[in-house]
Short mmCIF file of C-alpha atoms in Angstrom, two decimals:
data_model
loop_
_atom_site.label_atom_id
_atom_site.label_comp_id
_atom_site.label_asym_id
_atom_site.label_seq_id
_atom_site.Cartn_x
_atom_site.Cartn_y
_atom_site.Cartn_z
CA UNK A 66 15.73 -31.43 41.36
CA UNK A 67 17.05 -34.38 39.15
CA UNK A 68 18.50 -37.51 40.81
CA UNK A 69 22.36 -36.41 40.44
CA UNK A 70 21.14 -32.99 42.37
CA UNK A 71 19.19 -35.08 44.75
CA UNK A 72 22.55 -37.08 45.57
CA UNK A 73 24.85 -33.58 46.00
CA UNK A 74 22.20 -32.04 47.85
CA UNK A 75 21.68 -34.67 50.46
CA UNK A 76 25.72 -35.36 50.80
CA UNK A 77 26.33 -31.57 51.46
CA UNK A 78 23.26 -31.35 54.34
CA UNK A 79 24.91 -34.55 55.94
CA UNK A 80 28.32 -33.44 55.27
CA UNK A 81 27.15 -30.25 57.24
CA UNK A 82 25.85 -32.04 60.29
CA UNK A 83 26.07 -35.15 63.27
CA UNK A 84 24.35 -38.18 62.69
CA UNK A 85 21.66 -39.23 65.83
CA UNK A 86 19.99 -41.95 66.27
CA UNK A 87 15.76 -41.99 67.06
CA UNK A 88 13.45 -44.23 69.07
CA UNK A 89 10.12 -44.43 68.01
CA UNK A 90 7.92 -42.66 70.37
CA UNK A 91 10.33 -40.11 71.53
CA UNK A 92 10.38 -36.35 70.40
CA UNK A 93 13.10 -34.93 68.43
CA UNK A 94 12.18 -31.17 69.44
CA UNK A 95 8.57 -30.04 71.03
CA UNK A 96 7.03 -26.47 70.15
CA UNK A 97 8.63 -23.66 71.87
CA UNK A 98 11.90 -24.92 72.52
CA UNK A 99 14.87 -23.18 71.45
CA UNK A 100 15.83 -23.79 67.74
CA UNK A 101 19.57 -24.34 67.86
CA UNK A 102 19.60 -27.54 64.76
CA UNK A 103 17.88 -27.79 61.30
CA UNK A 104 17.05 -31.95 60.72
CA UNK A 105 18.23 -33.86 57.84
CA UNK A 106 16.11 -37.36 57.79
CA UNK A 107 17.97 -40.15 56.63
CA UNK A 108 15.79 -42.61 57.56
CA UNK A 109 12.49 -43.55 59.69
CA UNK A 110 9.53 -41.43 59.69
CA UNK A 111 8.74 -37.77 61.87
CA UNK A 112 5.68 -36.84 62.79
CA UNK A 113 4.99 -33.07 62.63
CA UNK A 114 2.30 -31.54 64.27
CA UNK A 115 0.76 -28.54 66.02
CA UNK A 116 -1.06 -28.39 69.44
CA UNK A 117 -3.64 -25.46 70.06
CA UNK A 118 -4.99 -24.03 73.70
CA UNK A 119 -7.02 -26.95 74.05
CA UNK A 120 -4.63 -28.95 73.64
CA UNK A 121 -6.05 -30.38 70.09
CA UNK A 122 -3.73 -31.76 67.73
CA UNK A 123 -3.20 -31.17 64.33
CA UNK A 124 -0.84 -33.02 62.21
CA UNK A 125 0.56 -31.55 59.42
CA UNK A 126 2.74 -34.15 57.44
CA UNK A 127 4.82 -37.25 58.14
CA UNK A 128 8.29 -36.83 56.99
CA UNK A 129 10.57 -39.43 55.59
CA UNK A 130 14.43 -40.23 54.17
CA UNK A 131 15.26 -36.70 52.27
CA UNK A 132 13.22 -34.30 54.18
CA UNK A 133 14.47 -31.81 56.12
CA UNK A 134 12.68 -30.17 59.99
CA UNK A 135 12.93 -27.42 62.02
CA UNK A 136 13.34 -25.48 58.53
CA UNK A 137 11.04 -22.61 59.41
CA UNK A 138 13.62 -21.09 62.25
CA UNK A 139 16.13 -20.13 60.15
CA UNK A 140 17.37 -16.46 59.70
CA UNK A 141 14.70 -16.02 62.39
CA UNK A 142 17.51 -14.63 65.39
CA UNK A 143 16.07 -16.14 68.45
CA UNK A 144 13.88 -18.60 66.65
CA UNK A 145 12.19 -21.46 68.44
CA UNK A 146 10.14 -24.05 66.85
CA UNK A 147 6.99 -23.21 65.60
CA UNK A 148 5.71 -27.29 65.75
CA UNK A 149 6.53 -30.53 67.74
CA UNK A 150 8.37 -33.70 65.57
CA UNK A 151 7.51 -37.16 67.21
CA UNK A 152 9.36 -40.30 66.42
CA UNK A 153 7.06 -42.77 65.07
CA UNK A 154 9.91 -45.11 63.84
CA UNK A 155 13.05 -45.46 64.53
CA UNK A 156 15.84 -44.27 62.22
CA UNK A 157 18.48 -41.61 61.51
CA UNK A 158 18.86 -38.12 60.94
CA UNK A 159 21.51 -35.59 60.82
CA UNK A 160 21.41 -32.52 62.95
CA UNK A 161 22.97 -29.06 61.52
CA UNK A 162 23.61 -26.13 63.35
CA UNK A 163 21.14 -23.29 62.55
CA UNK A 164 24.41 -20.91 62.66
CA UNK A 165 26.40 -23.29 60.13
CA UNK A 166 23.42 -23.93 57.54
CA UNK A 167 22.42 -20.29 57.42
CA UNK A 168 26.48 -19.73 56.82
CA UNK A 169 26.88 -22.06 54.05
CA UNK A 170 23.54 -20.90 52.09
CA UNK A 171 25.08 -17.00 52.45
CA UNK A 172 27.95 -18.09 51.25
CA UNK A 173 26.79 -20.43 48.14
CA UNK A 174 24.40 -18.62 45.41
CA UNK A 175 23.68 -21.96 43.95
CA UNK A 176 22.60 -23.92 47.10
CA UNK A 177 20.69 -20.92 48.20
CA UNK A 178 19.00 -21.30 44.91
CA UNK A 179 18.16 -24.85 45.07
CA UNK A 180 17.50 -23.88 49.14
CA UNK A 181 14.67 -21.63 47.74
CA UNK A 182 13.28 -24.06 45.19
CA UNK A 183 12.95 -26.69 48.16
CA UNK A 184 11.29 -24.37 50.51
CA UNK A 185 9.00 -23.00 47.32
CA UNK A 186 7.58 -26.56 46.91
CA UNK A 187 6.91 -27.15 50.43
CA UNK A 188 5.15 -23.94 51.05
CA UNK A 189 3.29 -25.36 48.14
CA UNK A 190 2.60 -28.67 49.51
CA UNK A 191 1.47 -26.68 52.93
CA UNK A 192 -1.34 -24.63 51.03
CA UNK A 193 -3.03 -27.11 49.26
CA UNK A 194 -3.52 -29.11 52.62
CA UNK A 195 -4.52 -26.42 54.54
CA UNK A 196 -6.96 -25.38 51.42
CA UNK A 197 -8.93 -28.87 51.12
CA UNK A 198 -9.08 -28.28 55.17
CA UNK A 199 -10.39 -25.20 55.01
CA UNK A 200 -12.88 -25.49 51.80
CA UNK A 201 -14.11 -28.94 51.71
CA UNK A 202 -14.85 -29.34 55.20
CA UNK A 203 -14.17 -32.41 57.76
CA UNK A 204 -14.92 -35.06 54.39
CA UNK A 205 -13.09 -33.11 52.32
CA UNK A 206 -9.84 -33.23 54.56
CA UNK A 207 -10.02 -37.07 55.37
CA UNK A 208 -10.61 -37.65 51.82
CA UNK A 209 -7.51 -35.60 50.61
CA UNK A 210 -5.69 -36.95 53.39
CA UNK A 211 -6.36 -40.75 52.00
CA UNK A 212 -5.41 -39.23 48.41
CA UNK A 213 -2.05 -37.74 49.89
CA UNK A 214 -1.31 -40.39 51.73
CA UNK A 215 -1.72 -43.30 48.70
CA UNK A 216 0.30 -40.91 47.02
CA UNK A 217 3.28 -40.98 49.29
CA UNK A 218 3.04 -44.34 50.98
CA UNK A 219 1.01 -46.05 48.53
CA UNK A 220 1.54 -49.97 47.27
CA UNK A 221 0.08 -50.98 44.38
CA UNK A 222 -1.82 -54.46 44.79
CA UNK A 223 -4.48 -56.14 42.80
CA UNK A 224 -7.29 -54.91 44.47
CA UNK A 225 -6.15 -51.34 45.20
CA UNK A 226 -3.46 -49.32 46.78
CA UNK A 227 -2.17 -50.11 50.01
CA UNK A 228 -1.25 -47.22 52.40
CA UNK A 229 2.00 -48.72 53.89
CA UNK A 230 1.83 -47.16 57.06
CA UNK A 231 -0.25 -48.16 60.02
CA UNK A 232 -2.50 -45.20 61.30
CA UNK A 233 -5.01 -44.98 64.23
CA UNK A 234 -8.35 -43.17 63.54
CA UNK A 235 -7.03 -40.67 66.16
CA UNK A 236 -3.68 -40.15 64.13
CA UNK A 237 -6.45 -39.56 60.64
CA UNK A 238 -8.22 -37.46 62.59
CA UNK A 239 -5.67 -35.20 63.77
CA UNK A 240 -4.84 -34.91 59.97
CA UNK A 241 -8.60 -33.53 59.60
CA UNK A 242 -8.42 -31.01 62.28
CA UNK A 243 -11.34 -33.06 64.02
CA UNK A 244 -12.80 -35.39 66.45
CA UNK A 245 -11.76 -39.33 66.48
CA UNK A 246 -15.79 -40.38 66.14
CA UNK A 247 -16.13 -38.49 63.03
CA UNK A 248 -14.01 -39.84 60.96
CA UNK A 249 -14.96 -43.58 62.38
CA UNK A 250 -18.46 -42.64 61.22
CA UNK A 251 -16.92 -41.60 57.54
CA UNK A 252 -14.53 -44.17 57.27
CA UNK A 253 -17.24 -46.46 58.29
CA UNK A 254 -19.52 -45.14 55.73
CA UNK A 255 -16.34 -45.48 53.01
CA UNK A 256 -15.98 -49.25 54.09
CA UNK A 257 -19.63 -49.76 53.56
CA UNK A 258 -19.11 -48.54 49.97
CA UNK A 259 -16.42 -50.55 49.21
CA UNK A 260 -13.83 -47.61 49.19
CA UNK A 261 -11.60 -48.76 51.77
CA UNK A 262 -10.77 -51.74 53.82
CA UNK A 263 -8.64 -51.61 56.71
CA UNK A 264 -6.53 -54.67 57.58
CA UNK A 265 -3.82 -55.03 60.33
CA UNK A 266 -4.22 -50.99 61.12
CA UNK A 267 -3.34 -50.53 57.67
CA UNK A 268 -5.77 -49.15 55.00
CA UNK A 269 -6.31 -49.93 51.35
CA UNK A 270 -7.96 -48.07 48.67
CA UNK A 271 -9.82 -50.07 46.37
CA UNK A 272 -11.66 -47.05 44.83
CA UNK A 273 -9.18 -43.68 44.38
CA UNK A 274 -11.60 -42.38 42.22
CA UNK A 275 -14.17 -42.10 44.25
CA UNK A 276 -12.00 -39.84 46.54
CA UNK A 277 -10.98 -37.77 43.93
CA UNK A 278 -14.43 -37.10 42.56
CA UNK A 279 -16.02 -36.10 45.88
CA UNK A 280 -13.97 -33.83 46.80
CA UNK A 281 -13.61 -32.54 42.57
CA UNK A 282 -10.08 -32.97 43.25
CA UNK A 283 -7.90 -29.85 40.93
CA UNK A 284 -5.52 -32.86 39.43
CA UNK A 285 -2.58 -31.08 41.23
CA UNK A 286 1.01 -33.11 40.55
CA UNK A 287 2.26 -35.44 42.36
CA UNK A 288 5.26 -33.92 43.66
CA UNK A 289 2.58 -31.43 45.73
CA UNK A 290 -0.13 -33.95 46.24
CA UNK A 291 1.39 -35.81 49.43
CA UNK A 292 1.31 -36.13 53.04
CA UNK A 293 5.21 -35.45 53.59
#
């Protein structure tokens, strides 16, 4: 989508909804609750995540201005929300009726189609995570996690690439699927090798390579490698 379509596309979704206002550390919506509104993110940053029996969490990608949530539950009658959003700064988003959206895309061949090119690239995004999760094990994930995350909230500096978002080692971890002292023990090791250095809770990358290369990163495009 070129930038004119980006600016039609995100004027019609807010056209179609009510602006509301966030607080960091609240929830917008919480697994299992009803799905009545798709999200439009005009600013801030939303959490997404997944809790399991155990009550484990696993975060599946931080979403920013011009993403859209609650996305899965539509045409799904009855649909609640597969996954919980969390605040974790305050901002804006517009809320559409499920009803209304699923209307509007009936009705419009040529938003449907751009509709299905959106969804097509984050289905996308979704199976290369869930692939370096699943084949390159707990280093593998935190690794590709670091790459996705330069990639998406990345500064260049002169000594590396500052990830411009502060993140515990519990927050990293539930982006691995695993437990907090594992990745201190791999991040720890990364420090040590002059990889990474973490300063005010936010990390820099002073060696993407190296990341890439142990994990023999596929070189997938940018637009698929990212945490969002």
């Amino acid at each position: 989508m070129n930038e004119i379509e980006s600016r039609e596309w995100q004027k019609w979704l807010t056209s179609l909804g009510r602006d509301l206002r966030l607080e960091k550390g609240t929830y917008l919506f919480q697994e299992g609750e009803k799905a009545d509104d798709i999200y439009y993110i005009q600013s801030g940053k939303i959490q997404i995540s997944k809790m399991d029996m155990d009550g484990r969490e696993l975060t599946l990608r931080i979403c920013s201005e011009g993403d859209l949530i609650g996305e899965l539950t539509l045409f799904c009658p009855g649909a609640r929300y597969m996954l919980t959003a969390k605040v974790l700064e305050d901002g804006v988003v517009s809320a559409i009726k499920r009803e209304t959206l699923e209307q509007e895309l009936a009705n419009n061949p040529t938003l449907a189609i751009k509709w299905m090119k959106w969804m097509s690239l984050h289905f996308r995004k979704t199976q290369t995570k869930f692939r370096d999760l699943i084949l390159h094990g707990k280093k593998g994930a935190l690794y590709s996690t670091l790459i996705r995350l330069c990639n998406s909230y990345g500064v260049m500096k002169e000594d590396g690439i500052l990830i411009d978002v502060p993140l515990t080692n519990q927050e990293l971890a539930n982006f691995c699927g695993t437990a907090r002292e594992v990745v201190n023990r791999m991040l720890g090791d990364l420090r040590k090798k002059g990889v990474i250095s973490v300063q005010k809770g936010k990390i820099r990358v002073h060696n993407l390579q190296y990341l890439r290369d142990e994990i023999s990163c596929e070189g997938c495009p940018p637009e698929l490698c990212r945490i969002d």
